[in-house]
Coordinates of C-alpha atoms (C1' of nucleotides) in Angstrom, one line a residue:
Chain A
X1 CA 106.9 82.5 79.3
X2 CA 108.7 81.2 82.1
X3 CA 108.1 78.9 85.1
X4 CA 106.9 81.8 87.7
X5 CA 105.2 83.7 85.5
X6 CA 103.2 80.7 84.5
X7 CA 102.4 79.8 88.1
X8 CA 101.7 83.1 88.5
X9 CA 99.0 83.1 85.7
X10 CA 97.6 79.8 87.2
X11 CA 96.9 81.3 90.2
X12 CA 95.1 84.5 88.8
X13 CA 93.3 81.9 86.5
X14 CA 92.0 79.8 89.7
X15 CA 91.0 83.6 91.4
X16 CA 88.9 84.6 88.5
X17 CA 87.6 80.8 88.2
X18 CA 87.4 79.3 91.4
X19 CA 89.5 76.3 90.0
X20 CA 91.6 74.8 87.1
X21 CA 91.7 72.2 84.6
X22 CA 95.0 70.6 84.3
X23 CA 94.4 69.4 80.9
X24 CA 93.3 73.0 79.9
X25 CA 96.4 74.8 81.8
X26 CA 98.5 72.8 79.6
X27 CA 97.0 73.4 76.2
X28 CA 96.6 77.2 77.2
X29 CA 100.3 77.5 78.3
X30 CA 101.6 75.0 75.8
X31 CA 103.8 72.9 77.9
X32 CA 103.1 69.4 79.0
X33 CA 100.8 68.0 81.6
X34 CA 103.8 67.1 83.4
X35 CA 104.9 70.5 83.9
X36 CA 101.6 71.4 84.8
X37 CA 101.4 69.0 87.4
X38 CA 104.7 70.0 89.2
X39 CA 103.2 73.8 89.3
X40 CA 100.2 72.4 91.0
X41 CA 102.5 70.9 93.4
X42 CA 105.0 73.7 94.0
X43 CA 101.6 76.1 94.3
X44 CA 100.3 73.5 96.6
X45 CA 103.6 73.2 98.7
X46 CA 103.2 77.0 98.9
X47 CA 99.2 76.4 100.0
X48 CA 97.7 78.7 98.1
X49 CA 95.7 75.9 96.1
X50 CA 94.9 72.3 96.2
X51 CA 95.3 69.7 94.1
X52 CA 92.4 67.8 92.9
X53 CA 91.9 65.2 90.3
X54 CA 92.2 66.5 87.2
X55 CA 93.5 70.0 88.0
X56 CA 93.2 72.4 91.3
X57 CA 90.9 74.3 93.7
X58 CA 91.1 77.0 95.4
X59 CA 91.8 75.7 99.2
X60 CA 88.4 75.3 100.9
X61 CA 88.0 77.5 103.8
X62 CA 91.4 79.0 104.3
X63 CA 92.1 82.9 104.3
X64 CA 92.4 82.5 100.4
X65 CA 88.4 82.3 99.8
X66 CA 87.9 84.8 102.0
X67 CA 90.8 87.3 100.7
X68 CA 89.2 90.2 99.2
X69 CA 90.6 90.2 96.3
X70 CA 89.2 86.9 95.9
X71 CA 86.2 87.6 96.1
X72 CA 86.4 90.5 94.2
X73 CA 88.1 88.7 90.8
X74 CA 85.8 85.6 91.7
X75 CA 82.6 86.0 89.1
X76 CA 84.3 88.7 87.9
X77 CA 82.7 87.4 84.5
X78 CA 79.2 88.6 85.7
X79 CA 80.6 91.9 87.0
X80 CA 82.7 92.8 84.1
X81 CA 79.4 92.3 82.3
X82 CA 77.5 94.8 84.6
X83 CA 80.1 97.0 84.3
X84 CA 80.3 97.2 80.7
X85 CA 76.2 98.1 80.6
X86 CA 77.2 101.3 83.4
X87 CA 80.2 102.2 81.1
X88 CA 77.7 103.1 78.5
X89 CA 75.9 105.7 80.9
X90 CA 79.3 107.8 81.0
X91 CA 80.8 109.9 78.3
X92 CA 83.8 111.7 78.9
X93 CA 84.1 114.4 80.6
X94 CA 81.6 113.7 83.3
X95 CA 81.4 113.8 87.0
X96 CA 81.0 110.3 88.0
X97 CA 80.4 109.3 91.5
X98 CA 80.9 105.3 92.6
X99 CA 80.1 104.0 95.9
X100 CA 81.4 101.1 97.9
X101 CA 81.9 97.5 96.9
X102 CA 83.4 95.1 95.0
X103 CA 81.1 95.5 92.3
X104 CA 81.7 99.5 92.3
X105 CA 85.9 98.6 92.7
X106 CA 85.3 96.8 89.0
X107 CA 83.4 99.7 87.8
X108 CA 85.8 102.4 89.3
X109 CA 88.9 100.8 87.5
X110 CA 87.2 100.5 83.8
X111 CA 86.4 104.1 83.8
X112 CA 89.9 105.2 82.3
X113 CA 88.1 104.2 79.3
X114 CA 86.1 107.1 79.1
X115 CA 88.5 109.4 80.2
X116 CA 88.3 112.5 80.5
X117 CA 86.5 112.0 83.8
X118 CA 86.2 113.6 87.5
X119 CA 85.8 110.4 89.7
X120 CA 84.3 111.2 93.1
X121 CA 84.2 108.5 95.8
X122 CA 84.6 106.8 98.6
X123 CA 86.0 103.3 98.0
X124 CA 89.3 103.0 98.9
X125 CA 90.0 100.2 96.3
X126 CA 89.2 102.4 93.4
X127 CA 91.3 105.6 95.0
X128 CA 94.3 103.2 94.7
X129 CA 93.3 102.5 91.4
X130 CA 92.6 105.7 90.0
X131 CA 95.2 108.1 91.8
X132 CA 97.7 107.8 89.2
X133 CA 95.6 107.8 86.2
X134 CA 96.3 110.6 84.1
X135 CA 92.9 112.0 82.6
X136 CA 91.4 110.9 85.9
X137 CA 90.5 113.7 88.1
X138 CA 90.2 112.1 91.5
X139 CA 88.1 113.5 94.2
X140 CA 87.8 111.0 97.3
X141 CA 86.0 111.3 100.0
X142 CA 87.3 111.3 103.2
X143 CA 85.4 109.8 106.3
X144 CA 86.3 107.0 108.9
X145 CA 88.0 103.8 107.5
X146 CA 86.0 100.6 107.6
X147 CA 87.7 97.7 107.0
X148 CA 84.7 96.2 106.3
X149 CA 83.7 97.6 103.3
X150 CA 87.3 98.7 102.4
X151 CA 85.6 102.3 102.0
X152 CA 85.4 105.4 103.6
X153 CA 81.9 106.6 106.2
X154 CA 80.9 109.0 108.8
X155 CA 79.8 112.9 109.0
X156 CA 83.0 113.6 106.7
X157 CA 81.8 111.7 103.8
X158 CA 78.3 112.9 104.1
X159 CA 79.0 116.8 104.5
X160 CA 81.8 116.6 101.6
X161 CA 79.0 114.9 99.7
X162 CA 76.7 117.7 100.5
X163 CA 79.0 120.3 98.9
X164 CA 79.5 118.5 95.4
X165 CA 77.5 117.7 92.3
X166 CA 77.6 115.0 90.0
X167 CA 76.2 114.2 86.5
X168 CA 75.7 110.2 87.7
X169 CA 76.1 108.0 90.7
X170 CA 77.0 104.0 90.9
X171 CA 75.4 102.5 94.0
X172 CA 75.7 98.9 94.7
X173 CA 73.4 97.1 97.3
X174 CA 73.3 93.4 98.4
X175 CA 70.0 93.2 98.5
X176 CA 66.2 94.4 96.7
X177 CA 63.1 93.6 97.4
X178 CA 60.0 94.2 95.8
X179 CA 60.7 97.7 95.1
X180 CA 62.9 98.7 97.4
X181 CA 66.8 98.5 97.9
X182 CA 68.3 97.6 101.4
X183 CA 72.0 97.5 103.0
X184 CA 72.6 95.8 106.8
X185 CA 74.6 99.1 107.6
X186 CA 73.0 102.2 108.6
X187 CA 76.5 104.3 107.9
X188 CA 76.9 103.1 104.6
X189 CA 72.9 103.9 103.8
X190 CA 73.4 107.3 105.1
X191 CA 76.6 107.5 102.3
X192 CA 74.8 105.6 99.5
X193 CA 71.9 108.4 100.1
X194 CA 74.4 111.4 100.3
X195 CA 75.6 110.1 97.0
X196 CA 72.3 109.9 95.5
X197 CA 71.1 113.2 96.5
X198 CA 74.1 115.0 95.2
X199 CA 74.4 113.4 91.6
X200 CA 71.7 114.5 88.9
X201 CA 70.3 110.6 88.3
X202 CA 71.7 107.4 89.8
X203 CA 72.5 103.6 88.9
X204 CA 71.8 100.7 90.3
X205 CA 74.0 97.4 90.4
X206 CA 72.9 94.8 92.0
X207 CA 74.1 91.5 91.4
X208 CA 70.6 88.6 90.1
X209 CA 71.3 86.6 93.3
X210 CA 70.6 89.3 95.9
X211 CA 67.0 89.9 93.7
X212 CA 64.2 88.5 97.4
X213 CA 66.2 89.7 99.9
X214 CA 66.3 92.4 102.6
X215 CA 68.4 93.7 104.6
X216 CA 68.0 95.4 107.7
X217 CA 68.4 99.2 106.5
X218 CA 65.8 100.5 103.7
X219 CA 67.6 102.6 101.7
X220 CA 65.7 104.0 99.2
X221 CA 62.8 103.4 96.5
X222 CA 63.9 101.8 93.1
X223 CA 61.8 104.7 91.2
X224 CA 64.9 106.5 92.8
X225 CA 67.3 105.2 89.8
X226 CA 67.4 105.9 86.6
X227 CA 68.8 102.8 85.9
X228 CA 69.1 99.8 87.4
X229 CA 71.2 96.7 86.0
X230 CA 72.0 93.4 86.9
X231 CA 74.0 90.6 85.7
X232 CA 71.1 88.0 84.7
X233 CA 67.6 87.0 84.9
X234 CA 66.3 87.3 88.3
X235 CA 63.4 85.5 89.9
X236 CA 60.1 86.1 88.1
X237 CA 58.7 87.8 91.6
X238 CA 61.0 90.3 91.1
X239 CA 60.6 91.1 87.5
X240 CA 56.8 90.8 88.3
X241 CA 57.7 93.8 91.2
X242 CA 59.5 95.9 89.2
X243 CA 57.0 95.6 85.7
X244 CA 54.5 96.8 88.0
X245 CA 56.4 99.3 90.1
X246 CA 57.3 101.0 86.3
X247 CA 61.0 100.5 86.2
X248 CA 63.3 99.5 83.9
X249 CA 65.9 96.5 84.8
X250 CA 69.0 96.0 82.7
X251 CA 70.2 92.5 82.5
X252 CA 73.6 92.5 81.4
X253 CA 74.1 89.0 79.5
Chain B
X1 CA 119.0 82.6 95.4
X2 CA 117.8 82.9 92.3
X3 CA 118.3 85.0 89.2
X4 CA 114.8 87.7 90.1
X5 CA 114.9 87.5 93.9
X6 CA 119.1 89.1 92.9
X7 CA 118.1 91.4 90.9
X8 CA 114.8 92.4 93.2
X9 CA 117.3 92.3 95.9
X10 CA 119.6 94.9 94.2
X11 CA 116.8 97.4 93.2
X12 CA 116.3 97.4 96.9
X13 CA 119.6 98.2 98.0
X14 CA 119.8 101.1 95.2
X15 CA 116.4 102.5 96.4
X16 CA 118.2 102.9 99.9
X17 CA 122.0 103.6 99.1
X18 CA 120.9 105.8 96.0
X19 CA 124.4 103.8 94.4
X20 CA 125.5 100.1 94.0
X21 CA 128.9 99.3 93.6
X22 CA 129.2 95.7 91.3
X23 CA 132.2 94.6 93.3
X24 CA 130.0 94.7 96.8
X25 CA 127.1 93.0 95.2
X26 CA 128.9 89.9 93.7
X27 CA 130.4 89.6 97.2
X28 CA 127.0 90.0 98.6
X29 CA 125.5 87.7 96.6
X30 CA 128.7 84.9 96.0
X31 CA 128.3 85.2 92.4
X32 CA 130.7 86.4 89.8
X33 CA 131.2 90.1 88.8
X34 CA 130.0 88.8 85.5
X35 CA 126.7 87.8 86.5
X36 CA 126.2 90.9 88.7
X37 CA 127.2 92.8 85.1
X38 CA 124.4 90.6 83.5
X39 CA 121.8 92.1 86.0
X40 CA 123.0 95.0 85.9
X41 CA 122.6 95.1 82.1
X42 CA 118.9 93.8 82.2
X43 CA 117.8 96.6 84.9
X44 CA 119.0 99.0 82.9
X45 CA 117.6 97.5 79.4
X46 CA 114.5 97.6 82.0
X47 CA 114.9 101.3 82.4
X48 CA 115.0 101.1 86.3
X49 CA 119.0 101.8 86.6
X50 CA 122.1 103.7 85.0
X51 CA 124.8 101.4 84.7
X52 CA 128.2 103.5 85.6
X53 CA 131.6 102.2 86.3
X54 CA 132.2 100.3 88.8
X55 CA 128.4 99.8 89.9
X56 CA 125.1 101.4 89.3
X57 CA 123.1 104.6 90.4
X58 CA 119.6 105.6 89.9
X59 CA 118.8 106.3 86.5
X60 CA 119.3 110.7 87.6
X61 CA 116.2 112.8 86.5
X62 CA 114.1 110.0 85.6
X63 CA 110.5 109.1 87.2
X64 CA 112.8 107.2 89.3
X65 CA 114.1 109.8 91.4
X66 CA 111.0 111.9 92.1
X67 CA 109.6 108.1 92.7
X68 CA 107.2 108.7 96.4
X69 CA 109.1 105.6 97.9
X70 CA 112.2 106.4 96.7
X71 CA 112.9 109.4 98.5
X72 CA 110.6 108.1 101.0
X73 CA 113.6 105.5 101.8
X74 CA 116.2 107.8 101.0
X75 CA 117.4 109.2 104.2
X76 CA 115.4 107.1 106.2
X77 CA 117.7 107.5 109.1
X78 CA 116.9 111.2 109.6
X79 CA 113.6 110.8 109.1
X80 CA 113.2 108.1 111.6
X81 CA 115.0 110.2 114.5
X82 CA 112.9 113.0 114.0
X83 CA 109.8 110.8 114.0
X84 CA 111.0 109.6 117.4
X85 CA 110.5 113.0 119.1
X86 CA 107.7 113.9 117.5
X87 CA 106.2 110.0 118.6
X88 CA 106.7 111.5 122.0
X89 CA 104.4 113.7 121.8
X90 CA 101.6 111.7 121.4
X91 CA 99.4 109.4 123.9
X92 CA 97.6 106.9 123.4
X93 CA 94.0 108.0 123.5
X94 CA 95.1 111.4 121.4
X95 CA 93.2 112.3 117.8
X96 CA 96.2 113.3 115.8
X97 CA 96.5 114.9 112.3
X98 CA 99.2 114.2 109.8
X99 CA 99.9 116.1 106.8
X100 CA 101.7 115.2 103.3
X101 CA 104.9 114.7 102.6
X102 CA 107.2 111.6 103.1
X103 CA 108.5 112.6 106.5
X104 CA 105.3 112.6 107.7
X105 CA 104.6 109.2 106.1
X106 CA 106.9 107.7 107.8
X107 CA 105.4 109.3 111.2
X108 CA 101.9 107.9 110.4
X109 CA 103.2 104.5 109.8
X110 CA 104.8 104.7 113.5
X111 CA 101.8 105.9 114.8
X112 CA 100.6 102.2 115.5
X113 CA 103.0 102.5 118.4
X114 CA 100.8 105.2 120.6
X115 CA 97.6 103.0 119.9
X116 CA 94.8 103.4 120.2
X117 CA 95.1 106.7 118.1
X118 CA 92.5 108.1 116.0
X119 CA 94.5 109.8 113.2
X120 CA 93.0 112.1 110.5
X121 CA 95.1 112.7 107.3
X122 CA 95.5 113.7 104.0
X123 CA 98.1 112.0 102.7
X124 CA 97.7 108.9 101.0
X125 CA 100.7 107.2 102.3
X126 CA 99.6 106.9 105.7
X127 CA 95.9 105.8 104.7
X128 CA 97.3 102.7 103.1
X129 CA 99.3 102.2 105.9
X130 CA 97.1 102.5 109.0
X131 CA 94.0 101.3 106.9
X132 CA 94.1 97.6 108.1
X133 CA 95.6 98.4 111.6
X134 CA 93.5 97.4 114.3
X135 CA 93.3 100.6 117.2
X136 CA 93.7 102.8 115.0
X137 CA 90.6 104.5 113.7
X138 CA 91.5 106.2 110.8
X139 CA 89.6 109.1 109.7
X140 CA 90.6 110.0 106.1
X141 CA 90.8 113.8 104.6
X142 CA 88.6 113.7 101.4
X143 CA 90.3 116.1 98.0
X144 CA 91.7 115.8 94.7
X145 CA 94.2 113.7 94.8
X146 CA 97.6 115.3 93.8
X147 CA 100.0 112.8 92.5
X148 CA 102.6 115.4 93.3
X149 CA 102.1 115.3 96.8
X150 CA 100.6 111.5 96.8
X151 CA 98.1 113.2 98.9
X152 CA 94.2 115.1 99.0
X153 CA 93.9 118.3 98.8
X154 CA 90.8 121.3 98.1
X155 CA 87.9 122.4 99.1
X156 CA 86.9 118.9 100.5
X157 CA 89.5 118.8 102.6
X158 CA 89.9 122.2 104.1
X159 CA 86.1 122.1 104.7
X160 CA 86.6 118.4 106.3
X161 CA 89.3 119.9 108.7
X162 CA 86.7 122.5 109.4
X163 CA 85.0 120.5 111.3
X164 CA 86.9 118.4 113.1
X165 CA 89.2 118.5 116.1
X166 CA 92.6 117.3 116.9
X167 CA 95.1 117.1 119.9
X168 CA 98.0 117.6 117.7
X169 CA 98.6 118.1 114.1
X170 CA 102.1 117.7 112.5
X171 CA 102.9 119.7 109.8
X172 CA 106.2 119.5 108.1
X173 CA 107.5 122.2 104.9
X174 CA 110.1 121.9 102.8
X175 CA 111.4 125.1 103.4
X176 CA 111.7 127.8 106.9
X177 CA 113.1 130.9 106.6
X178 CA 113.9 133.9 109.7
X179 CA 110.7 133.2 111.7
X180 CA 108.4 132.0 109.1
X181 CA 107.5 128.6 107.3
X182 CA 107.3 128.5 103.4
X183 CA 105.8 126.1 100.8
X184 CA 105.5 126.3 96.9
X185 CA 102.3 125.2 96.4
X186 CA 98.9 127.1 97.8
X187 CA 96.4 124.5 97.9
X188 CA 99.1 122.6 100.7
X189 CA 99.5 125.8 101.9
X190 CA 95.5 125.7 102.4
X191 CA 95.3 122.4 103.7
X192 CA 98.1 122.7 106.4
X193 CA 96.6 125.8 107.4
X194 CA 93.2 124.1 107.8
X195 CA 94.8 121.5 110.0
X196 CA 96.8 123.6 112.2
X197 CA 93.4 125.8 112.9
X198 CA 91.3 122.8 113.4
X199 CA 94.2 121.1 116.1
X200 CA 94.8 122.3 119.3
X201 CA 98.5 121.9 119.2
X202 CA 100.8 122.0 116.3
X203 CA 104.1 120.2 115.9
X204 CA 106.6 121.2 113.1
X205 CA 108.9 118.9 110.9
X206 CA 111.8 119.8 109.0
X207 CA 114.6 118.8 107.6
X208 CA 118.0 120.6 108.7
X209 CA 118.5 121.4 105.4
X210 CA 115.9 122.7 104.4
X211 CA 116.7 126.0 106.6
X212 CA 117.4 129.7 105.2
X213 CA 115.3 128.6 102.5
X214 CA 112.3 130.2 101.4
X215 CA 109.6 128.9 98.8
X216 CA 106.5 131.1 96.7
X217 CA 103.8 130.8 99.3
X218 CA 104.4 131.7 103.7
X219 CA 102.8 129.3 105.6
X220 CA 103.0 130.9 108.9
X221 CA 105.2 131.9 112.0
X222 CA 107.3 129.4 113.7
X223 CA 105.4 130.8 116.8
X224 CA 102.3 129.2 115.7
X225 CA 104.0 125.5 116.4
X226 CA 104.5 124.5 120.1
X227 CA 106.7 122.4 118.9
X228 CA 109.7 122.7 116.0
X229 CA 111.4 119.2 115.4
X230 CA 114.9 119.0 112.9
X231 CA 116.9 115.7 112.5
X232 CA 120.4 118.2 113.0
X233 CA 121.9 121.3 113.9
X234 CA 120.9 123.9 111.6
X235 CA 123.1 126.8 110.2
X236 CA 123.9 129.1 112.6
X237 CA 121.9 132.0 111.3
X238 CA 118.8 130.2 111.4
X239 CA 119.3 129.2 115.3
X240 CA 120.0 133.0 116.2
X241 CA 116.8 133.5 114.5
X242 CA 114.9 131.4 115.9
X243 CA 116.6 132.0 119.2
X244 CA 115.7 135.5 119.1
X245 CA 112.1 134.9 117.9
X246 CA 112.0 132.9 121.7
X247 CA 110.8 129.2 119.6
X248 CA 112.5 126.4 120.9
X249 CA 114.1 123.6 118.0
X250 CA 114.3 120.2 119.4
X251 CA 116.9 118.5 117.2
X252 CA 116.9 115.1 116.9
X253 CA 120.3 113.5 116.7
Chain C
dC1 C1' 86.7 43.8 91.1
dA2 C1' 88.0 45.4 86.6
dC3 C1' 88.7 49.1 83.7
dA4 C1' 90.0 53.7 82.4
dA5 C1' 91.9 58.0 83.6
dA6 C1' 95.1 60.4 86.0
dA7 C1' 99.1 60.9 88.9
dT8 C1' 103.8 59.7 89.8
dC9 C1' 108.4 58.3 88.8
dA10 C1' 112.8 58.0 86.4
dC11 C1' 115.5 59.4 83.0
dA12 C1' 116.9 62.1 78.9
dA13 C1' 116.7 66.3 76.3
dA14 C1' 116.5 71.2 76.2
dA15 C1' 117.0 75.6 78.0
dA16 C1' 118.6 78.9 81.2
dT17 C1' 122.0 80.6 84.1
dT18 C1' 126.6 81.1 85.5
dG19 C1' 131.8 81.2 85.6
dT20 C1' 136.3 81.7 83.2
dG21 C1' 139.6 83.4 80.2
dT22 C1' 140.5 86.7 76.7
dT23 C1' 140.1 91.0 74.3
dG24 C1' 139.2 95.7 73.9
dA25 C1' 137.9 100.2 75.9
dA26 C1' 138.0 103.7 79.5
dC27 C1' 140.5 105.9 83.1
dA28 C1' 144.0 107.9 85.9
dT29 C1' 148.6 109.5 86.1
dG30 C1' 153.0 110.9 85.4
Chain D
dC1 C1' 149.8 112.2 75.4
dA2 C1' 151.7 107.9 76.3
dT3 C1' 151.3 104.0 79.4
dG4 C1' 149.9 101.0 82.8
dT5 C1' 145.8 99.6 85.2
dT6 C1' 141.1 98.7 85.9
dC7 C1' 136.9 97.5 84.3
dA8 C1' 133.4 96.1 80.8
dA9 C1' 132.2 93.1 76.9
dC10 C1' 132.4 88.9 74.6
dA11 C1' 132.6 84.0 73.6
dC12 C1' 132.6 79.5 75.1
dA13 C1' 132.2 75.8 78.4
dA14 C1' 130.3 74.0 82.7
dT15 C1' 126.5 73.7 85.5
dT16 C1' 122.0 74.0 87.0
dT17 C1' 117.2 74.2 86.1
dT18 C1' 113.3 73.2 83.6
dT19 C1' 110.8 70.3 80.6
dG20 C1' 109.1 66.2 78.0
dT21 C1' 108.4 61.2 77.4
dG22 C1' 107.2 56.7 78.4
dA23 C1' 106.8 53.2 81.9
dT24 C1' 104.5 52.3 86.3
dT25 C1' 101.5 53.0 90.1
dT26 C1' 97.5 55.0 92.1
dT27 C1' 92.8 56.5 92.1
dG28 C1' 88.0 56.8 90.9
dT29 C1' 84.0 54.6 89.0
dG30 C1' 80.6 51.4 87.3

DNA sequence: CACAAAATCACAAAAATTGTGTTGAACATG
DNA sequence: CATGTTCAACACAATTTTTGTGATTTTGTG
């Protein structure tokens, strides 16, 4: 392994983990802490991390945190862990629909493992990952750009959603409550529920952290999933909700 | 300059001149023939080149050649003079549609120029271009994607094109015979036809040699375009054609 | 303030990249 | 088809880059 391809790897280790351990960076890539340390300062010199005692971080409040990729890979642990539980709800040959967000983008990617699949969606991070998939049959849906949500919304979406049928649906949210699931944007609602209504059951993701919150837009009831999973335990208020309510959470640990 | 950015530096140059010749590039570079033979030899171990005497081409009827950016670049020249006319028939204010194909790529790209622009498309291209441009609200065609084509088309997308409205659409085929425009494939056929019902003017691209040519599928007449753009004089026998049929060719040289 | 851990520095060792001269193969040409 | 010329391949040496080691300084912590 050479020098950039090492730096490289350091730099997709501190995405996926926030920061790195110098000791640990030079067992993994078996070279000296020395070496390690004039990486840190090349990457540095480059600013794309910064160097801490001990190893690096991810510079504090630059464009870097906020890249979306970054926050995409960043917990990408928990996600990867979701997504493994919704991979188990497809079997090839399937018509899979996946909405937006990062969460979904994970999801989209990892279903070339159960290829044969149609894929039907509007999140422009999975078309780019999907379109040259072989086995993937890729059906996006058009609509206005957001740059936003790095997906695609409007009348388009909705009245191509109208006209197809899928076996299963991935919705993400950013926030539940009780027993309901919200979204702050009234476009994306109106896709999410397009996408429900045209897919013969639906799955929730929704990440433990975003459990006791609402958003402004109520977009539907959570008897409306079939399944619903999350990455770990959430608040006992919510479990309490959704024991009572009668639905079944998946926690993905 | 180091040994990668070269031999990056190299694959770029082929991907525009088609052919490298090993003298030019160890001149370029100030390195010996040698090295540039060393490089050479690695690209091609890496499957991206055919070495030949004397230089380099592109590995001939490999993925290379039918690679999207490759002939995307290729002839960039004519592309780009022809995309000047056609730019000039566009204000800013306008909803435009774009079709597929790599001429019209590189038209969507220049689009920024004429903001703000709403521009409606199906070819995939353009979406990744215009996606993050600000003034530009980009209104993406829905389909199966179609490697091919690196572009949507179907149902989704003729019935998105349904029902919406455009300015100006540009279509361009790789293939006009007499009076009439041809194209191999019937779902592009479909979708171009879509999108020169759904705008209120349409605008033809073609390449000058793609004249006297004819393909499986008609399109339509070259009356239906208010507008027929070449990048150089076509044969004779398609002018007196064309002449006769009273359309006008704007050739871009 | 003292102690330990970590960072830096300087220098040597190792590895890689590159250039040169030579040899052999391919090419054009009469 | 023989011959001279050009170009590619090879081997080796020179050079540059990368890396490791130990000494020294800096930093953080109790």
């Amino acid at each position: 392994m050479k020098r950039d391809e090492r730096q490289q790897a350091i730099m997709d280790l501190l995405v996926e983990q926030g920061s790195v351990d110098l000791e640990d960076l030079a067992q993994r890539f078996v070279v000296s802490k020395m070496t390690i340390h004039r990486d840190l300062d090349e990457l540095e010199q480059a600013g794309v991390l910064r160097k801490i005692r001990g190893g690096a971080t991810t510079e504090a409040g630059t464009q870097f945190e906020s890249d979306f990729r970054f926050r995409e890979r960043r917990s990408g642990a928990a996600k990867d862990r979701m997504t493994d539980e919704a991979l188990k709800l497809v079997e090839p040959g399937m018509t899979v629909m996946v909405n937006d967000g990062s969460t979904a983008a994970v999801l989209g990617r990892r279903l070339v493992e159960k290829r044969p699949l149609t894929v039907i969606t509007n999140n422009a991070a999975i078309m780019d990952a999907l379109r040259d998939e072989s086995g993937i049959t890729l059906i996006a849906l058009g609509g206005t750009y957001s740059a936003k949500f790095n997906a695609y919304f409007g009348v388009v979406t909705e009245d191509a959603l109208d006209r197809l049928r899928a076996d299963i649906a991935f919705i993400s949210v950013p926030a539940v409550a009780g027993m309901e699931a919200f979204h702050m944007d009234d476009e994306v609602v109106r896709a999410k529920r397009a996408m429900q209504a045209s897919a013969r059951q639906s799955c929730l993701l929704i990440n433990h952290t975003r459990f006791e919150r609402t958003a402004l837009h109520k977009l539907c009831d959570l008897t409306d999933y079939t399944a619903i999973i999350t990455d770990d335990t959430p608040p006992q208020a919510a479990l309490d909700a959704m024991a009572e309510g009668g639905v079944d959470l998946i926690v993905a640990n």
